[in-house]
Amino acid sequence: MSHNQQVLRSEVVLEKHGKSLAGKTVLITGVSDDSIAGELALQLASANPKLLILSARAESKVAGIQEKIISSNPNVQTRFLNMDLSDLSAVRKAVDDLSDVLHIDHLVCVAGIMFPPYNKTKDGFESQLGVNYLANFVLVKLLLPKVRAAGPSSSIVIMASSMARQGKVHFDDVNFSNGETYDPMVAYGQSNAARVMFVKRLGEKLKDEQIRVFSVDPGAVQSGLQRHCPPEFLDQVAEWKKAGPMVDMDGNTFEIPPWTSTSEGAATVITGMVDPAISGYNGSYLNQNAVSDHELHSHINDTNNWTRLWELSENLTQQNFSL
Ligand SMILES: NC(=O)c1ccc[n+]([C@@H]2O[C@H](COP(=O)([O-])OP(=O)(O)OC[C@H]3O[C@@H](n4cnc5c(N)ncnc54)[C@H](OP(=O)(O)O)[C@@H]3O)[C@@H](O)[C@H]2O)c1
């Protein structure tokens, strides 16, 4: 396994590997002015894709990014896709709205929430599990035919977080006893562990079709994400850093990642989409532009948990996803 971790700007990754993006169709969730996905869209536009499908839950969220793309590279087509990930019927409707798009070369699921007060999605799931993970499970299932139609070297990249290292799927109580035992950090950890485990199994299943599948830790990026955190959150992170390393589910220590720019946050996503050096590690967890499975703990690595999660996800979403 390679351990060549390096914080890089997106421009650097695109300079090396961006040529393969020319003429491609890319769907990105979580696009807004100050999000990693918004930056990703701007960066990818410089690589001359044919079409960037920019998804958000309101057109106003993507308008600023669309304007910037039109002025920087008018040859790139953009299209808004309305999708609220807290409502599976909206996810299904969004997929129906793409009936005229015959193939998607890169499906990039970046949207997510962190540390909200206890809340449920329309379908009754704890909101971080529902938005960060279960909606992606359904979206990937429904869009897989279009990704397959794009052929080998297409990709499915799912955003995750270093918080997966402190997370596990609470199989007996994913909804935290209807909020009674809810801890926003534990639930964020659960949703990210689920993202990473789903990608592990999906990558294994799609390996022979040469569809690239990766989960990504973007590092620590100051974005819109911190909006549910108390105002003193950044001070709190600084205190945690001073107090020493974090401890994962197996008792191993790790450092909180350094703050980076949105360009550096988006770079590892681009690595997942196109870097040929990591093709042999399908399903892997990427951090700092490198395969970083050595950072994962035993609950995430347990293949029985991958199977259990897949079955649970099918049951919760009422979405059969056999491959
Ligand atoms: N920033 C970091 O340091 C960091 C670290 C580790 C992992 N991540 C992961 O990176 C991803 C992107 O985070 P970010 O930093 O770019 O945060 P962000 O600026 O808050 O962007 C998240 C995007 O997701 C969208 N979103 C939230 N709920 C949604 C829903 N129900 N349906 C559709 N879209 C929804 C938001 O749209 P609205 O504006 O409509 O809410 C926003 O555009 C997240 O998945 C997060 O877990 C971030």
Tab-separated table of C-alpha atoms and ligand atoms in Angstrom:
chain	number	residue	atom	x	y	z
A	1	MET	CA	0.000	0.000	0.000
A	2	SER	CA	1.336	3.433	-0.835
A	3	HIS	CA	1.745	5.981	1.972
A	4	ASN	CA	2.684	8.961	-0.192
A	5	GLN	CA	0.472	11.435	1.587
A	6	GLN	CA	0.903	15.003	0.417
A	7	VAL	CA	-1.292	18.064	0.778
A	8	LEU	CA	-1.595	19.368	-2.778
A	9	ARG	CA	-3.613	22.077	-4.448
A	10	SER	CA	-6.210	20.925	-6.983
A	11	GLU	CA	-4.300	22.803	-9.676
A	12	VAL	CA	-1.296	20.538	-9.106
A	13	VAL	CA	-3.342	17.328	-9.356
A	14	LEU	CA	-5.112	18.599	-12.472
A	15	GLU	CA	-1.833	19.602	-14.077
A	16	LYS	CA	-0.645	16.010	-13.684
A	17	HIS	CA	-3.811	14.008	-14.351
A	18	GLY	CA	-6.502	16.405	-15.582
A	19	LYS	CA	-6.243	15.647	-19.312
A	20	SER	CA	-8.500	12.615	-19.003
A	21	LEU	CA	-11.350	14.885	-17.847
A	22	ALA	CA	-11.685	16.601	-21.235
A	23	GLY	CA	-15.092	15.949	-22.779
A	24	LYS	CA	-16.418	14.130	-19.702
A	25	THR	CA	-19.725	14.425	-17.862
A	26	VAL	CA	-19.399	14.941	-14.110
A	27	LEU	CA	-22.126	15.097	-11.461
A	28	ILE	CA	-21.200	16.823	-8.193
A	29	THR	CA	-23.436	17.089	-5.093
A	30	GLY	CA	-23.092	19.792	-2.432
A	31	VAL	CA	-22.273	22.695	-4.726
A	32	SER	CA	-22.412	26.163	-3.197
A	33	ASP	CA	-20.228	29.282	-3.151
A	34	ASP	CA	-18.185	28.374	-0.087
A	35	SER	CA	-18.249	24.553	-0.235
A	36	ILE	CA	-15.560	22.072	-1.244
A	37	ALA	CA	-17.895	20.902	-4.026
A	38	GLY	CA	-18.202	24.461	-5.351
A	39	GLU	CA	-14.420	24.743	-5.491
A	40	LEU	CA	-14.234	21.296	-7.098
A	41	ALA	CA	-16.628	22.421	-9.854
A	42	LEU	CA	-14.520	25.533	-10.563
A	43	GLN	CA	-11.327	23.495	-10.635
A	44	LEU	CA	-12.737	20.781	-12.908
A	45	ALA	CA	-14.033	23.415	-15.331
A	46	SER	CA	-10.422	24.269	-16.153
A	47	ALA	CA	-9.932	20.702	-17.449
A	48	ASN	CA	-12.517	21.151	-20.246
A	49	PRO	CA	-15.204	18.648	-19.270
A	50	LYS	CA	-18.230	18.556	-21.561
A	51	LEU	CA	-20.867	18.910	-18.854
A	52	LEU	CA	-20.802	19.645	-15.127
A	53	ILE	CA	-24.068	18.688	-13.421
A	54	LEU	CA	-24.155	20.799	-10.267
A	55	SER	CA	-26.487	19.519	-7.589
A	56	ALA	CA	-27.868	21.427	-4.620
A	57	ARG	CA	-31.204	21.869	-2.928
A	58	ALA	CA	-31.781	25.330	-4.436
A	59	GLU	CA	-30.706	26.793	-7.773
A	60	SER	CA	-29.490	29.952	-6.001
A	61	LYS	CA	-26.770	27.826	-4.342
A	62	VAL	CA	-25.073	27.013	-7.660
A	63	ALA	CA	-25.744	30.268	-9.554
A	64	GLY	CA	-22.509	31.974	-8.439
A	65	ILE	CA	-20.412	28.945	-9.372
A	66	GLN	CA	-22.149	28.691	-12.764
A	67	GLU	CA	-21.402	32.354	-13.472
A	68	LYS	CA	-17.734	31.884	-12.641
A	69	ILE	CA	-17.508	28.829	-14.909
A	70	ILE	CA	-19.188	30.670	-17.793
A	71	SER	CA	-16.691	33.506	-17.491
A	72	SER	CA	-13.605	31.300	-17.013
A	73	ASN	CA	-14.404	28.569	-19.552
A	74	PRO	CA	-17.543	29.238	-21.638
A	75	ASN	CA	-17.131	25.954	-23.521
A	76	VAL	CA	-18.064	23.948	-20.438
A	77	GLN	CA	-21.773	23.276	-20.139
A	78	THR	CA	-23.309	23.396	-16.676
A	79	ARG	CA	-26.658	22.213	-15.485
A	80	PHE	CA	-28.404	22.568	-12.130
A	81	LEU	CA	-29.810	19.404	-10.553
A	82	ASN	CA	-32.272	20.009	-7.743
A	83	MET	CA	-31.869	17.350	-5.058
A	84	ASP	CA	-32.516	17.400	-1.324
A	85	LEU	CA	-30.622	14.486	0.206
A	86	SER	CA	-32.806	14.550	3.300
A	87	ASP	CA	-35.709	13.191	1.262
A	88	LEU	CA	-35.269	9.947	-0.686
A	89	SER	CA	-38.252	10.736	-2.897
A	90	ALA	CA	-36.364	13.899	-3.962
A	91	VAL	CA	-33.278	11.788	-4.724
A	92	ARG	CA	-35.374	9.490	-6.915
A	93	LYS	CA	-37.008	12.467	-8.626
A	94	ALA	CA	-33.576	14.006	-9.308
A	95	VAL	CA	-32.452	10.781	-10.981
A	96	ASP	CA	-35.625	10.828	-13.106
A	97	ASP	CA	-34.747	14.403	-14.121
A	98	LEU	CA	-31.514	13.057	-15.644
A	99	SER	CA	-33.284	10.737	-18.085
A	100	ASP	CA	-31.727	12.604	-21.037
A	101	VAL	CA	-28.185	12.154	-19.672
A	102	LEU	CA	-27.071	8.829	-21.064
A	103	HIS	CA	-23.808	8.437	-19.215
A	104	ILE	CA	-22.005	9.939	-16.242
A	105	ASP	CA	-18.222	9.581	-16.269
A	106	HIS	CA	-17.709	10.756	-12.706
A	107	LEU	CA	-20.257	10.706	-9.896
A	108	VAL	CA	-18.905	12.765	-7.004
A	109	CYS	CA	-20.944	12.780	-3.792
A	110	VAL	CA	-19.614	15.620	-1.660
A	111	ALA	CA	-22.697	17.083	0.062
A	112	GLY	CA	-22.942	16.587	3.780
A	113	ILE	CA	-23.740	18.025	7.178
A	114	MET	CA	-21.823	18.038	10.449
A	115	PHE	CA	-22.953	18.141	14.096
A	116	PRO	CA	-26.562	19.384	13.669
A	117	PRO	CA	-28.962	19.218	16.601
A	118	TYR	CA	-30.966	15.952	16.571
A	119	ASN	CA	-33.188	15.923	13.555
A	120	LYS	CA	-34.693	13.352	11.242
A	121	THR	CA	-34.806	13.186	7.478
A	122	LYS	CA	-38.166	12.965	5.703
A	123	ASP	CA	-37.776	9.166	5.767
A	124	GLY	CA	-37.171	9.094	9.521
A	125	PHE	CA	-33.374	8.625	9.681
A	126	GLU	CA	-31.063	10.537	12.005
A	127	SER	CA	-30.109	13.414	9.723
A	128	GLN	CA	-26.332	12.863	9.437
A	129	LEU	CA	-26.770	9.179	8.624
A	130	GLY	CA	-29.564	10.017	6.186
A	131	VAL	CA	-27.897	12.911	4.339
A	132	ASN	CA	-24.234	11.880	4.513
A	133	TYR	CA	-24.718	8.205	3.809
A	134	LEU	CA	-28.142	6.681	3.069
A	135	ALA	CA	-29.005	9.211	0.360
A	136	ASN	CA	-25.702	8.372	-1.356
A	137	PHE	CA	-26.482	4.657	-1.128
A	138	VAL	CA	-29.703	5.258	-3.083
A	139	LEU	CA	-28.173	7.794	-5.472
A	140	VAL	CA	-25.287	5.497	-6.383
A	141	LYS	CA	-27.644	2.554	-6.890
A	142	LEU	CA	-29.923	4.562	-9.200
A	143	LEU	CA	-27.125	6.221	-11.198
A	144	LEU	CA	-24.896	3.173	-11.533
A	145	PRO	CA	-26.327	2.273	-14.982
A	146	LYS	CA	-25.211	5.693	-16.270
A	147	VAL	CA	-21.759	5.299	-14.727
A	148	ARG	CA	-21.493	1.833	-16.266
A	149	ALA	CA	-22.509	3.317	-19.607
A	150	ALA	CA	-19.464	5.609	-19.375
A	151	GLY	CA	-17.216	2.532	-19.383
A	152	PRO	CA	-13.857	1.789	-17.751
A	153	SER	CA	-12.081	4.575	-15.830
A	154	SER	CA	-15.357	6.161	-14.819
A	155	SER	CA	-15.543	6.853	-11.104
A	156	ILE	CA	-17.722	7.074	-8.032
A	157	VAL	CA	-16.113	9.174	-5.315
A	158	ILE	CA	-17.793	9.590	-1.935
A	159	MET	CA	-16.679	12.253	0.514
A	160	ALA	CA	-15.953	11.057	4.043
A	161	SER	CA	-13.913	12.489	6.926
A	162	SER	CA	-11.112	11.703	9.338
A	163	MET	CA	-13.961	11.454	11.871
A	164	ALA	CA	-14.569	7.982	10.391
A	165	ARG	CA	-11.577	7.023	12.497
A	166	GLN	CA	-13.619	7.690	15.624
A	167	GLY	CA	-16.846	6.320	14.209
A	168	LYS	CA	-18.666	3.038	13.966
A	169	VAL	CA	-22.078	1.966	12.773
A	170	HIS	CA	-24.335	1.472	15.807
A	171	PHE	CA	-26.101	-1.439	14.150
A	172	ASP	CA	-28.560	-1.970	16.993
A	173	ASP	CA	-29.553	1.672	17.268
A	174	VAL	CA	-28.554	3.781	14.237
A	175	ASN	CA	-31.130	6.415	15.193
A	176	PHE	CA	-29.782	6.877	18.742
A	177	SER	CA	-33.008	5.849	20.497
A	178	ASN	CA	-34.971	8.489	18.651
A	179	GLY	CA	-32.536	11.167	19.781
A	180	GLU	CA	-32.410	10.234	23.481
A	181	THR	CA	-28.783	9.072	23.288
A	182	TYR	CA	-27.787	11.446	20.480
A	183	ASP	CA	-24.310	12.922	20.467
A	184	PRO	CA	-23.710	14.965	17.276
A	185	MET	CA	-20.039	13.976	17.062
A	186	VAL	CA	-20.771	10.277	17.535
A	187	ALA	CA	-23.474	10.463	14.861
A	188	TYR	CA	-21.140	12.307	12.461
A	189	GLY	CA	-18.549	9.581	13.098
A	190	GLN	CA	-21.170	6.905	12.396
A	191	SER	CA	-22.204	8.501	9.097
A	192	ASN	CA	-18.577	8.715	7.960
A	193	ALA	CA	-17.713	5.177	9.008
A	194	ALA	CA	-20.748	4.093	6.960
A	195	ARG	CA	-19.543	6.074	3.931
A	196	VAL	CA	-16.113	4.413	4.086
A	197	MET	CA	-17.494	0.885	4.614
A	198	PHE	CA	-20.007	1.268	1.765
A	199	VAL	CA	-17.211	2.364	-0.568
A	200	LYS	CA	-15.086	-0.610	0.491
A	201	ARG	CA	-17.781	-3.080	-0.543
A	202	LEU	CA	-18.809	-1.129	-3.670
A	203	GLY	CA	-15.193	-0.881	-4.819
A	204	GLU	CA	-14.752	-4.602	-4.416
A	205	LYS	CA	-17.906	-5.275	-6.441
A	206	LEU	CA	-17.048	-2.868	-9.282
A	207	LYS	CA	-13.336	-3.633	-9.514
A	208	ASP	CA	-13.643	-6.037	-12.450
A	209	GLU	CA	-15.608	-3.442	-14.419
A	210	GLN	CA	-12.745	-0.966	-13.834
A	211	ILE	CA	-15.083	1.567	-12.287
A	212	ARG	CA	-12.986	3.547	-9.827
A	213	VAL	CA	-14.521	3.809	-6.353
A	214	PHE	CA	-12.916	5.761	-3.495
A	215	SER	CA	-13.840	7.483	-0.248
A	216	VAL	CA	-12.038	10.701	0.590
A	217	ASP	CA	-10.956	12.560	3.698
A	218	PRO	CA	-10.551	16.148	2.432
A	219	GLY	CA	-8.647	17.278	5.539
A	220	ALA	CA	-9.855	20.261	7.584
A	221	VAL	CA	-11.308	22.962	5.373
A	222	GLN	CA	-13.010	26.118	6.587
A	223	SER	CA	-16.228	26.078	4.621
A	224	GLY	CA	-19.965	26.311	5.204
A	225	LEU	CA	-19.754	23.036	7.143
A	226	GLN	CA	-19.056	24.531	10.525
A	227	ARG	CA	-22.430	26.319	10.587
A	228	HIS	CA	-23.976	23.981	13.186
A	229	CYS	CA	-20.956	24.164	15.407
A	230	PRO	CA	-21.002	26.580	18.322
A	231	PRO	CA	-19.115	29.835	17.585
A	232	GLU	CA	-16.300	28.654	19.840
A	233	PHE	CA	-15.797	25.515	17.687
A	234	LEU	CA	-12.550	26.686	16.065
A	235	ASP	CA	-11.147	27.519	19.532
A	236	GLN	CA	-12.247	24.079	20.672
A	237	VAL	CA	-10.361	22.433	17.768
A	238	ALA	CA	-7.264	24.426	18.707
A	239	GLU	CA	-7.621	23.164	22.310
A	240	TRP	CA	-7.951	19.554	21.111
A	241	LYS	CA	-4.801	19.986	19.034
A	242	LYS	CA	-2.908	21.352	22.046
A	243	ALA	CA	-4.145	18.471	24.198
A	244	GLY	CA	-2.355	15.979	21.941
A	245	PRO	CA	-3.354	13.341	19.414
A	246	MET	CA	-6.864	11.920	18.955
A	247	VAL	CA	-7.548	8.244	19.623
A	248	ASP	CA	-9.346	5.974	17.142
A	249	MET	CA	-11.762	3.101	17.867
A	250	ASP	CA	-8.836	0.682	18.260
A	251	GLY	CA	-6.907	2.948	20.637
A	252	ASN	CA	-4.422	4.119	17.987
A	253	THR	CA	-3.504	7.786	18.024
A	254	PHE	CA	-3.749	10.248	15.144
A	255	GLU	CA	-3.362	13.983	14.638
A	256	ILE	CA	-6.198	16.361	13.790
A	257	PRO	CA	-5.497	17.436	10.190
A	258	PRO	CA	-4.142	20.932	9.574
A	259	TRP	CA	-6.497	23.610	8.178
A	260	THR	CA	-6.175	23.794	4.404
A	261	SER	CA	-7.737	25.730	1.529
A	262	THR	CA	-10.784	24.549	-0.429
A	263	SER	CA	-8.442	23.877	-3.368
A	264	GLU	CA	-6.430	21.523	-1.154
A	265	GLY	CA	-9.668	19.999	0.169
A	266	ALA	CA	-10.914	19.262	-3.361
A	267	ALA	CA	-7.572	17.875	-4.548
A	268	THR	CA	-7.957	14.422	-3.003
A	269	VAL	CA	-11.372	14.103	-4.666
A	270	ILE	CA	-9.707	14.732	-8.034
A	271	THR	CA	-7.032	12.175	-7.153
A	272	GLY	CA	-9.831	9.668	-6.556
A	273	MET	CA	-11.457	10.511	-9.881
A	274	VAL	CA	-8.418	10.308	-12.141
A	275	ASP	CA	-5.001	9.470	-10.632
A	276	PRO	CA	-3.926	6.267	-12.442
A	277	ALA	CA	-1.427	5.371	-9.701
A	278	ILE	CA	-4.205	4.308	-7.299
A	279	SER	CA	-6.318	2.252	-9.728
A	280	GLY	CA	-5.199	-0.985	-8.108
A	281	TYR	CA	-6.658	0.021	-4.725
A	282	ASN	CA	-10.344	0.163	-5.601
A	283	GLY	CA	-12.609	0.826	-2.620
A	284	SER	CA	-9.848	2.496	-0.655
A	285	TYR	CA	-9.981	5.455	1.694
A	286	LEU	CA	-7.884	8.388	0.466
A	287	ASN	CA	-6.264	11.074	2.558
A	288	GLN	CA	-3.867	13.743	1.325
A	289	ASN	CA	-3.930	12.377	-2.228
A	290	ALA	CA	-2.860	8.867	-1.282
A	291	VAL	CA	-4.361	5.513	-0.394
A	292	SER	CA	-4.679	5.632	3.398
A	293	ASP	CA	-6.347	2.385	4.414
A	294	HIS	CA	-3.691	1.994	7.097
A	295	GLU	CA	-5.586	4.718	8.995
A	296	LEU	CA	-8.765	2.666	9.288
A	297	HIS	CA	-9.770	0.754	12.413
A	298	SER	CA	-10.999	-2.819	12.841
A	299	HIS	CA	-14.754	-2.055	12.839
A	300	ILE	CA	-14.425	-0.408	9.422
A	301	ASN	CA	-12.128	-3.138	8.109
A	302	ASP	CA	-14.454	-5.970	9.187
A	303	THR	CA	-15.994	-7.347	5.986
A	304	ASN	CA	-18.922	-8.780	8.002
A	305	ASN	CA	-19.768	-5.198	8.918
A	306	TRP	CA	-19.725	-4.242	5.220
A	307	THR	CA	-22.309	-6.944	4.536
A	308	ARG	CA	-24.366	-5.978	7.584
A	309	LEU	CA	-24.330	-2.311	6.565
A	310	TRP	CA	-25.344	-3.112	2.983
A	311	GLU	CA	-28.318	-5.166	4.187
A	312	LEU	CA	-29.293	-2.543	6.745
A	313	SER	CA	-29.129	0.173	4.068
A	314	GLU	CA	-31.330	-1.848	1.723
A	315	ASN	CA	-33.854	-2.360	4.510
A	316	LEU	CA	-33.873	1.243	5.709
A	317	THR	CA	-34.140	2.771	2.243
A	318	GLN	CA	-36.372	0.022	0.809
A	319	GLN	CA	-33.926	-0.011	-2.096
A	320	ASN	CA	-32.650	-3.331	-3.352
A	321	PHE	CA	-29.019	-2.929	-4.434
A	322	SER	CA	-27.733	-6.281	-5.607
A	323	LEU	CA	-24.609	-6.311	-7.754
B	1	LIG	N1	-14.817	21.056	5.686
B	1	LIG	C1	-14.132	20.112	6.287
B	1	LIG	O1	-13.191	20.389	7.040
B	1	LIG	C2	-14.485	18.683	6.093
B	1	LIG	C3	-13.708	17.716	6.760
B	1	LIG	C4	-14.028	16.383	6.590
B	1	LIG	C5	-15.081	16.032	5.777
B	1	LIG	N2	-15.826	16.983	5.141
B	1	LIG	C6	-16.935	16.537	4.297
B	1	LIG	O2	-16.923	17.305	3.122
B	1	LIG	C7	-18.248	17.438	2.604
B	1	LIG	C8	-18.453	18.858	2.131
B	1	LIG	O3	-18.297	19.708	3.204
B	1	LIG	P1	-17.960	21.251	3.027
B	1	LIG	O4	-16.829	21.516	3.922
B	1	LIG	O5	-17.903	21.643	1.626
B	1	LIG	O6	-19.270	21.847	3.722
B	1	LIG	P2	-20.354	22.888	3.199
B	1	LIG	O7	-19.690	24.132	2.745
B	1	LIG	O8	-21.358	22.980	4.300
B	1	LIG	O9	-20.988	22.152	1.959
B	1	LIG	C9	-21.854	21.103	2.103
B	1	LIG	C10	-22.856	21.155	1.011
B	1	LIG	O10	-23.789	20.092	1.213
B	1	LIG	C11	-25.065	20.624	1.005
B	1	LIG	N3	-26.121	19.926	1.728
B	1	LIG	C12	-26.316	19.864	3.051
B	1	LIG	N4	-27.454	19.208	3.312
B	1	LIG	C13	-27.983	18.865	2.123
B	1	LIG	C14	-29.156	18.198	1.729
B	1	LIG	N5	-30.058	17.754	2.626
B	1	LIG	N6	-29.394	18.011	0.416
B	1	LIG	C15	-28.535	18.468	-0.499
B	1	LIG	N7	-27.407	19.124	-0.201
B	1	LIG	C16	-27.141	19.326	1.111
B	1	LIG	C17	-24.998	22.049	1.479
B	1	LIG	O11	-26.054	22.788	0.931
B	1	LIG	P3	-26.924	23.825	1.801
B	1	LIG	O12	-26.136	25.091	1.707
B	1	LIG	O13	-28.226	23.850	1.100
B	1	LIG	O14	-27.005	23.316	3.202
B	1	LIG	C18	-23.628	22.462	0.974
B	1	LIG	O15	-23.689	22.925	-0.341
B	1	LIG	C19	-19.185	16.957	3.684
B	1	LIG	O16	-19.713	15.726	3.273
B	1	LIG	C20	-18.297	16.768	4.916
B	1	LIG	O17	-18.710	15.668	5.701
B	1	LIG	C21	-15.535	18.294	5.287
